Coordinates of C-alpha atoms in Angstrom, one line a residue:
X1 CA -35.7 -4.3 8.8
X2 CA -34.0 -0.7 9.8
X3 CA -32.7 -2.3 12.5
X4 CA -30.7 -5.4 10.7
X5 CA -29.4 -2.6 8.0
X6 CA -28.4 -0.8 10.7
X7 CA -26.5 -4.2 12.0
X8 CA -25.0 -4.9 8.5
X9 CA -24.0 -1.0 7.9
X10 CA -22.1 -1.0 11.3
X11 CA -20.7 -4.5 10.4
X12 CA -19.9 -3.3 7.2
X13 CA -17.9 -0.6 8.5
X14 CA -16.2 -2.5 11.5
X15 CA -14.9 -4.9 8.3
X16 CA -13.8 -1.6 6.5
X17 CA -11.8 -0.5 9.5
X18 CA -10.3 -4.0 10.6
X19 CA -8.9 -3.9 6.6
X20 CA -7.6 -0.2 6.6
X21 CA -5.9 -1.0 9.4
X22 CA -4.3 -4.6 8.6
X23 CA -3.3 -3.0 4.8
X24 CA -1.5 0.2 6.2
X25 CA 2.3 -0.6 5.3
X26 CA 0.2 -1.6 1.4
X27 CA -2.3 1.5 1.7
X28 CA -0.3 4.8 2.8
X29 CA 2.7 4.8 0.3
X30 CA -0.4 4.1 -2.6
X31 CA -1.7 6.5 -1.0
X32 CA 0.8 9.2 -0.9
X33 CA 1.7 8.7 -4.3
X34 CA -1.3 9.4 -5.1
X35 CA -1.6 12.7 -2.9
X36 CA 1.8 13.1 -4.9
X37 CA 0.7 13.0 -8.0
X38 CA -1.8 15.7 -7.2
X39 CA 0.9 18.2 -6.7
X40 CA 3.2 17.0 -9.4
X41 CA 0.3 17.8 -12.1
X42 CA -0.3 21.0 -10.5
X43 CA 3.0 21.6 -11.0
X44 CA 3.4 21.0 -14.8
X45 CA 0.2 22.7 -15.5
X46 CA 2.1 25.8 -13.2
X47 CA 5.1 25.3 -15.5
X48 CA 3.1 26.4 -18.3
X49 CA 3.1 29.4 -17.5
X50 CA 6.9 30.0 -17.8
X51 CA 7.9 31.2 -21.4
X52 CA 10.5 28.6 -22.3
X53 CA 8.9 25.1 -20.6
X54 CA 5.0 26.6 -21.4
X55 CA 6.0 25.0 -25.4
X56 CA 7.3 21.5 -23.9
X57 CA 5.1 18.4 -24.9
X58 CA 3.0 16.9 -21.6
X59 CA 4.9 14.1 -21.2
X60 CA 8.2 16.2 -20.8
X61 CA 6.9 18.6 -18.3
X62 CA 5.9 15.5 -16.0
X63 CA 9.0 13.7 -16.4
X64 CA 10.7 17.0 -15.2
X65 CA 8.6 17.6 -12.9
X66 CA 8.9 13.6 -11.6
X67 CA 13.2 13.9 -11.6
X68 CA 12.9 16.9 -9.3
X69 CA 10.4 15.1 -7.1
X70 CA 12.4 12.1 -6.9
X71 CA 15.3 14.3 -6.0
X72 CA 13.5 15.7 -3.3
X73 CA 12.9 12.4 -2.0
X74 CA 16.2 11.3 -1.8
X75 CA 17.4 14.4 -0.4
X76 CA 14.3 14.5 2.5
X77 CA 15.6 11.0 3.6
X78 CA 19.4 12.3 3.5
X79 CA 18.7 15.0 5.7
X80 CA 16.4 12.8 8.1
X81 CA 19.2 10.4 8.2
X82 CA 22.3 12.9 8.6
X83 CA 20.4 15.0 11.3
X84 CA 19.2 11.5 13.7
X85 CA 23.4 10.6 13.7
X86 CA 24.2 14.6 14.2
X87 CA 21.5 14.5 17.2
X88 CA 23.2 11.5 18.9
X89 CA 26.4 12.7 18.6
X90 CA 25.1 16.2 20.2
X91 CA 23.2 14.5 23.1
X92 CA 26.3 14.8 25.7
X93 CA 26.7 18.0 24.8
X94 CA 23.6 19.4 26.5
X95 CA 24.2 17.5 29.6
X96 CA 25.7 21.2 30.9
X97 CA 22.6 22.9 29.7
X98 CA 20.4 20.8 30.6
X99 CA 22.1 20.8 34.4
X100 CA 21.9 24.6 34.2
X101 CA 18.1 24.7 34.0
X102 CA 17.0 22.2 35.8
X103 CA 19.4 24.1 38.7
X104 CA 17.6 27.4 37.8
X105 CA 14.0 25.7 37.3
X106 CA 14.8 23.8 41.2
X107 CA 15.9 27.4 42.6
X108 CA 12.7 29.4 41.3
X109 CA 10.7 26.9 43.0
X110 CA 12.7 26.9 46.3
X111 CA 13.8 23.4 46.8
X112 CA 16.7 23.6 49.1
X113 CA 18.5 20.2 47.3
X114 CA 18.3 21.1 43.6
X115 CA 18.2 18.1 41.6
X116 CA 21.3 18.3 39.4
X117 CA 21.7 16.6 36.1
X118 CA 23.4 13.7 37.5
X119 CA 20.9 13.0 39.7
X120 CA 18.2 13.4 37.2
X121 CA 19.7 11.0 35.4
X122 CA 20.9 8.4 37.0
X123 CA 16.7 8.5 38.2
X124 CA 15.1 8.4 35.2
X125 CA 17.6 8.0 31.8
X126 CA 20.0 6.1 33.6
X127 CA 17.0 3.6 34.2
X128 CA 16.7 3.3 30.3
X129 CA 17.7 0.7 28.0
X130 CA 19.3 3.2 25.5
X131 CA 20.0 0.3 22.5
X132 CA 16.2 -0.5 22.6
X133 CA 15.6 2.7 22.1
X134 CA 17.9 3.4 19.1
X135 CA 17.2 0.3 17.4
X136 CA 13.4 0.5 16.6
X137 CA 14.6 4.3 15.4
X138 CA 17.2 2.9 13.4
X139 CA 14.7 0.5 11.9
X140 CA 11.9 2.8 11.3
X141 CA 14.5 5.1 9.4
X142 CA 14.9 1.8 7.5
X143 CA 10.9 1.7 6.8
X144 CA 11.0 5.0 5.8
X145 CA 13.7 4.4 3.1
X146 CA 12.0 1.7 1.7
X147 CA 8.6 3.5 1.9
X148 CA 9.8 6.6 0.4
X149 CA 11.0 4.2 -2.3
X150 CA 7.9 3.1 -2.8
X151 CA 5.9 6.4 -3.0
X152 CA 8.2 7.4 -5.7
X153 CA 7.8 4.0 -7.8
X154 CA 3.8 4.4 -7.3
X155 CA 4.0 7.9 -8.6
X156 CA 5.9 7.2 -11.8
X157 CA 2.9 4.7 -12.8
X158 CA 0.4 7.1 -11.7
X159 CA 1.7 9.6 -13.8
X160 CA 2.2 7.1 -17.1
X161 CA -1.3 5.6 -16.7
X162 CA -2.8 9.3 -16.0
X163 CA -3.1 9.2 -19.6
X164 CA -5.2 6.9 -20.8
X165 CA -7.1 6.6 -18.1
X166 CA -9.6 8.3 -20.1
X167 CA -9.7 6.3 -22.9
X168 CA -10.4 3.0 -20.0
X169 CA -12.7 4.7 -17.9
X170 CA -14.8 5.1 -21.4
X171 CA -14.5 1.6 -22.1
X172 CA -15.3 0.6 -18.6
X173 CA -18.8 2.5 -18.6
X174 CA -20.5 1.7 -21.8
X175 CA -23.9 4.4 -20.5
X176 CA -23.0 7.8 -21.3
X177 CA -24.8 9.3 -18.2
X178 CA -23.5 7.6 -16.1
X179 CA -19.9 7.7 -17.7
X180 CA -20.8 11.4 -17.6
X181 CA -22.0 11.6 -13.6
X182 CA -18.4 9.6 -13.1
X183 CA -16.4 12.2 -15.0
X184 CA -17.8 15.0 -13.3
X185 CA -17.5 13.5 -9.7
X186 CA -14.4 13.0 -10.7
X187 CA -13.1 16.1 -11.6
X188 CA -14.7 17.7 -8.8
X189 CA -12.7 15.4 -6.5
X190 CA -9.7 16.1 -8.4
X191 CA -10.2 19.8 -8.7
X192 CA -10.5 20.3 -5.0
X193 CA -7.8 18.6 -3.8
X194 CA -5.4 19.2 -6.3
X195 CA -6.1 23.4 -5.1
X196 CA -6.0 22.5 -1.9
X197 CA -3.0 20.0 -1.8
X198 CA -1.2 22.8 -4.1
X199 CA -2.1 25.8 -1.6
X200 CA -1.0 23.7 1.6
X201 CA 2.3 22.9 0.1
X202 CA 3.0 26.1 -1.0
X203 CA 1.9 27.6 2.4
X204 CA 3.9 24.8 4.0
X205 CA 7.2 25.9 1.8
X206 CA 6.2 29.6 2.9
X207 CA 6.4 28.3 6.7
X208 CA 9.0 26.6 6.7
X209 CA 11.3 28.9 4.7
X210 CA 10.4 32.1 7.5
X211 CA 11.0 29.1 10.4
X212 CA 14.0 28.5 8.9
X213 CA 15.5 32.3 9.0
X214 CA 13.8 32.4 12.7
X215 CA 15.6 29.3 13.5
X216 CA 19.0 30.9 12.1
X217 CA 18.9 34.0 13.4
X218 CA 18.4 33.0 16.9
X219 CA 21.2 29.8 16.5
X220 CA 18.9 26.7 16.4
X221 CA 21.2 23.2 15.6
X222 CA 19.7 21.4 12.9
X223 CA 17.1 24.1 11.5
X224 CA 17.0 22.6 8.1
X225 CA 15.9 19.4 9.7
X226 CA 13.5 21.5 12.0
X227 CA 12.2 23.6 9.1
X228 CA 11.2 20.9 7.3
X229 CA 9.4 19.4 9.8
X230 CA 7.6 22.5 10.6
X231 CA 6.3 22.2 7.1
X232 CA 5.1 18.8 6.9
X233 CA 3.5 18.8 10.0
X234 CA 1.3 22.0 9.1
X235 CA -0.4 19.5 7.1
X236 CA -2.6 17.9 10.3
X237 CA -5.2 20.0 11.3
X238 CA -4.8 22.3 14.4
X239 CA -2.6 19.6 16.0
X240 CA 0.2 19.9 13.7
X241 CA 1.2 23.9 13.9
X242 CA 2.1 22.9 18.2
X243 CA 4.2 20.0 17.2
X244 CA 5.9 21.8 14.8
X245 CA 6.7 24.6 17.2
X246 CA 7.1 22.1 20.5
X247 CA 10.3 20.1 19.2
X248 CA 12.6 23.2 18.2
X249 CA 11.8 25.2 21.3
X250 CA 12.8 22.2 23.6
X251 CA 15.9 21.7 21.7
X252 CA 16.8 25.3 21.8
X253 CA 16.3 25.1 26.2
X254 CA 18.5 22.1 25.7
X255 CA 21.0 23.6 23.7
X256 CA 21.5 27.6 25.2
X257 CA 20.2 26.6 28.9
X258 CA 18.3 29.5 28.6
X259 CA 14.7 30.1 29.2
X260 CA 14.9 33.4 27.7
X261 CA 16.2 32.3 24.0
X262 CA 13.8 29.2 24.1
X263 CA 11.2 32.0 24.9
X264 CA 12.1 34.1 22.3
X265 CA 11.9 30.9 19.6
X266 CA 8.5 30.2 21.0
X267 CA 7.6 33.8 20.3
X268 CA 8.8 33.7 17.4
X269 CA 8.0 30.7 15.6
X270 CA 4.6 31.5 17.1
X271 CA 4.3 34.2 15.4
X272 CA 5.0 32.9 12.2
X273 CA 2.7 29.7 12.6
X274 CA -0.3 32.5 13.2
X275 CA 0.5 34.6 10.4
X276 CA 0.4 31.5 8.0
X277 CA -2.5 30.0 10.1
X278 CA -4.7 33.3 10.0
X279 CA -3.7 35.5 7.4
X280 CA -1.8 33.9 4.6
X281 CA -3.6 30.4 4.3
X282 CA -7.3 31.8 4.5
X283 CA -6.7 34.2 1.3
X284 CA -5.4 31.9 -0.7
X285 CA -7.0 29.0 0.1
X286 CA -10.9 30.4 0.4
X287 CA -13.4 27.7 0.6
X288 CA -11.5 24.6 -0.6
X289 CA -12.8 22.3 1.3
X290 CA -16.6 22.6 3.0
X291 CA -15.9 20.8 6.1
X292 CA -17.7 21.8 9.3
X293 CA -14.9 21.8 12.1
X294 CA -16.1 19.3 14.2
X295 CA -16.0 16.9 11.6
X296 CA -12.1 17.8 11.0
X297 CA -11.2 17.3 14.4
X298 CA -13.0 14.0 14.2
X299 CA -11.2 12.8 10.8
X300 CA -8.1 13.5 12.7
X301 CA -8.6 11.7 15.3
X302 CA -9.9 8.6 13.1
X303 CA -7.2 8.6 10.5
X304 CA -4.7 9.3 13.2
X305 CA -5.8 6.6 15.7
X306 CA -5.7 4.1 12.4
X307 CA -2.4 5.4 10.7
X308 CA -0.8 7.5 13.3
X309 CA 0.6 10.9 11.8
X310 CA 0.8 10.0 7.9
X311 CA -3.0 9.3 8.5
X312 CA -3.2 12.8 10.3
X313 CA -1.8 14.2 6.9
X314 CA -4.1 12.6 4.9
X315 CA -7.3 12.8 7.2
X316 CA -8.3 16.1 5.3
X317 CA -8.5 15.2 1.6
X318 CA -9.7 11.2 2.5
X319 CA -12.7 13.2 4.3
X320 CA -13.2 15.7 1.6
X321 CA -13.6 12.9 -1.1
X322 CA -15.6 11.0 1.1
X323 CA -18.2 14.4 1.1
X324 CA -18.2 14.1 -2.4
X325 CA -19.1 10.9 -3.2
X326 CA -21.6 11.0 -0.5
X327 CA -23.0 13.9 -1.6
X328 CA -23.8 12.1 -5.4
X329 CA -25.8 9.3 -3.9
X330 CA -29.0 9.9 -2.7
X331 CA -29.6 7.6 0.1
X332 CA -26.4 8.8 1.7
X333 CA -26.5 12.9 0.9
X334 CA -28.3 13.8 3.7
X335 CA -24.9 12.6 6.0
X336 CA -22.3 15.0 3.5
X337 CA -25.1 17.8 3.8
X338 CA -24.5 17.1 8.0
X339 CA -20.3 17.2 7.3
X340 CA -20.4 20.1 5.5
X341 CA -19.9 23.7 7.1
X342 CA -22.7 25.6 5.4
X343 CA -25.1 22.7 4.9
X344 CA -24.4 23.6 1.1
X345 CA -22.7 20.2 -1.0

């Protein structure tokens, strides 16, 4: 008998999978309107606190709070789209650069023929099909449009139904212990990742702001673009802080020729990543989430595999939850007490 329930759990979950997977382009903007509408609460409730909006009805704070969001949006996808066309048209113009170091990298390692740009080239990115290249980008910026869309839309009923979803969940549930024990799970879910999803982003903003001045200071092209990115990649666990630092650096040996200023941005932008990663982010974010490590790195690679880097984003409060529940239900506590960091749920 333990066996076969073993065989129908693993079942089960194969089955789960298989429909996560086939309903991504349905799940993920659902999804991150969802991890949206986190924010945007935590936002009105912040706006309280400011002596002109703090005597605003509800309803107005949110719809403020929704027009700035969706101005965001439209913005983010402005920028993504003005900085791919600027990066194309400043391609040629590291060809120099890019000759330069590849001449200095073939001279500190002795080769008697350095392997110019040209050469290079006509080896490797001469050998590529550039159009089939631009056109999956070109249609992925598409997606994105359309997706962003969508995550907007989503978030505008969320916030309207928000309401009175009160009033249905007490319909729903006529026992009042067990609409009681819903409530309560509830609002601990909600609770912890509405601090947390507020905390990242506002660590995020911190980030990218400082990366932002690095990136000025020491002449990075497009470090609005790169700033950004910095920010919304801090959201995957351990992985995200090198990609965001990775793509700036190589753009900055592409666009000085100089291993000395992209050593200086890596420095740099180093820096700030470990100031946000060890100092800032701990004290205000304390003990959020009780996740043992292994099972973040594990969450990552899961959601990640499954969704690829929106999954990575949202691998952290989709394992949190997941605790949570588990932790209510007897026959499955024993597996969120084994997730958790201090064994404590």
């Amino acid at each position: 008998m333990p066996l076969a329930s073993l065989a129908y759990s693993l079942a089960i979950a194969l089955m789960i999978g298989w429909l996560l997977w086939l309903g991504q382009t349905l799940l993920l903007p659902i999804l991150a309107a969802i991890i949206s509408v986190y924010v945007l609460i935590a936002a009105a409730q912040a706006m309280r606190n400011v002596p002109l909006l703090g005597r605003a009805p509800s309803w107005l704070l949110r719809l403020f709070v929704l027009a700035g969001f969706t101005i965001g949006v439209a913005l983010l996808f402005t920028l993504i789209v003005t900085t791919f066309a600027r990066v194309v048209a400043a391609i040629p113009g590291y060809e120099a650069n890019l000759d330069t170091v590849i001449g200095r990298g073939a001279a500190w390692l002795g080769f008697e023929d350095q392997p110019t740009w040209a050469r290079l080239r006509e080896a490797t990115f001469d050998q590529i099909d550039t159009g089939r290249l631009v056109t999956p980008l070109v249609n992925s910026l598409r997606g994105l449009g359309g997706s962003l869309f969508l995550i907007v839309l989503y978030a505008s009923f969320f916030l309207a139904e928000r309401a009175r979803f009160g009033t249905k969940l007490n319909r729903a549930i006529g026992d009042p212990d067990d609409r009681a024990k819903t409530l309560e799970v509830m609002a601990r879910i909600n609770e912890r990742i509405g601090e947390y999803l507020l905390v990242k982003t506002f660590v995020n903003t911190v980030l990218g702001l400082v990366s932002f001045i690095i990136m000025w200071a020491i002449g990075i092209e497009f470090a609005i673009f790169w700033a950004v990115l910095i920010g919304f990649l801090n959201y995957i666990p351990y992985v995200g802080s090198l990609l965001g630092v990775a793509f700036p650096v190589l753009l900055c040996l592409a666009q000085f020729g100089s291993f000395a200023m992209a050593g200086l941005s890596l420095a740099t932008l180093t820096a700030a990543q470990v100031y946000v990663g060890s100092v800032l982010e701990p004290r205000l974010m304390g003990r959020t989430f009780n996740l043992s490590p292994f099972v973040v790195l594990l969450a990552l690679a899961f959601w990640g595999s499954l969704w690829g880097i929106p999954g990575a984003i949202l691998s952290v409060p989709l394992t949190a939850s997941l605790v949570i529940v588990l932790a209510e239900i007897r026959i499955t506590r024993p597996f969120a007490v084994m997730m958790s960091a201090n064994g404590k749920v």
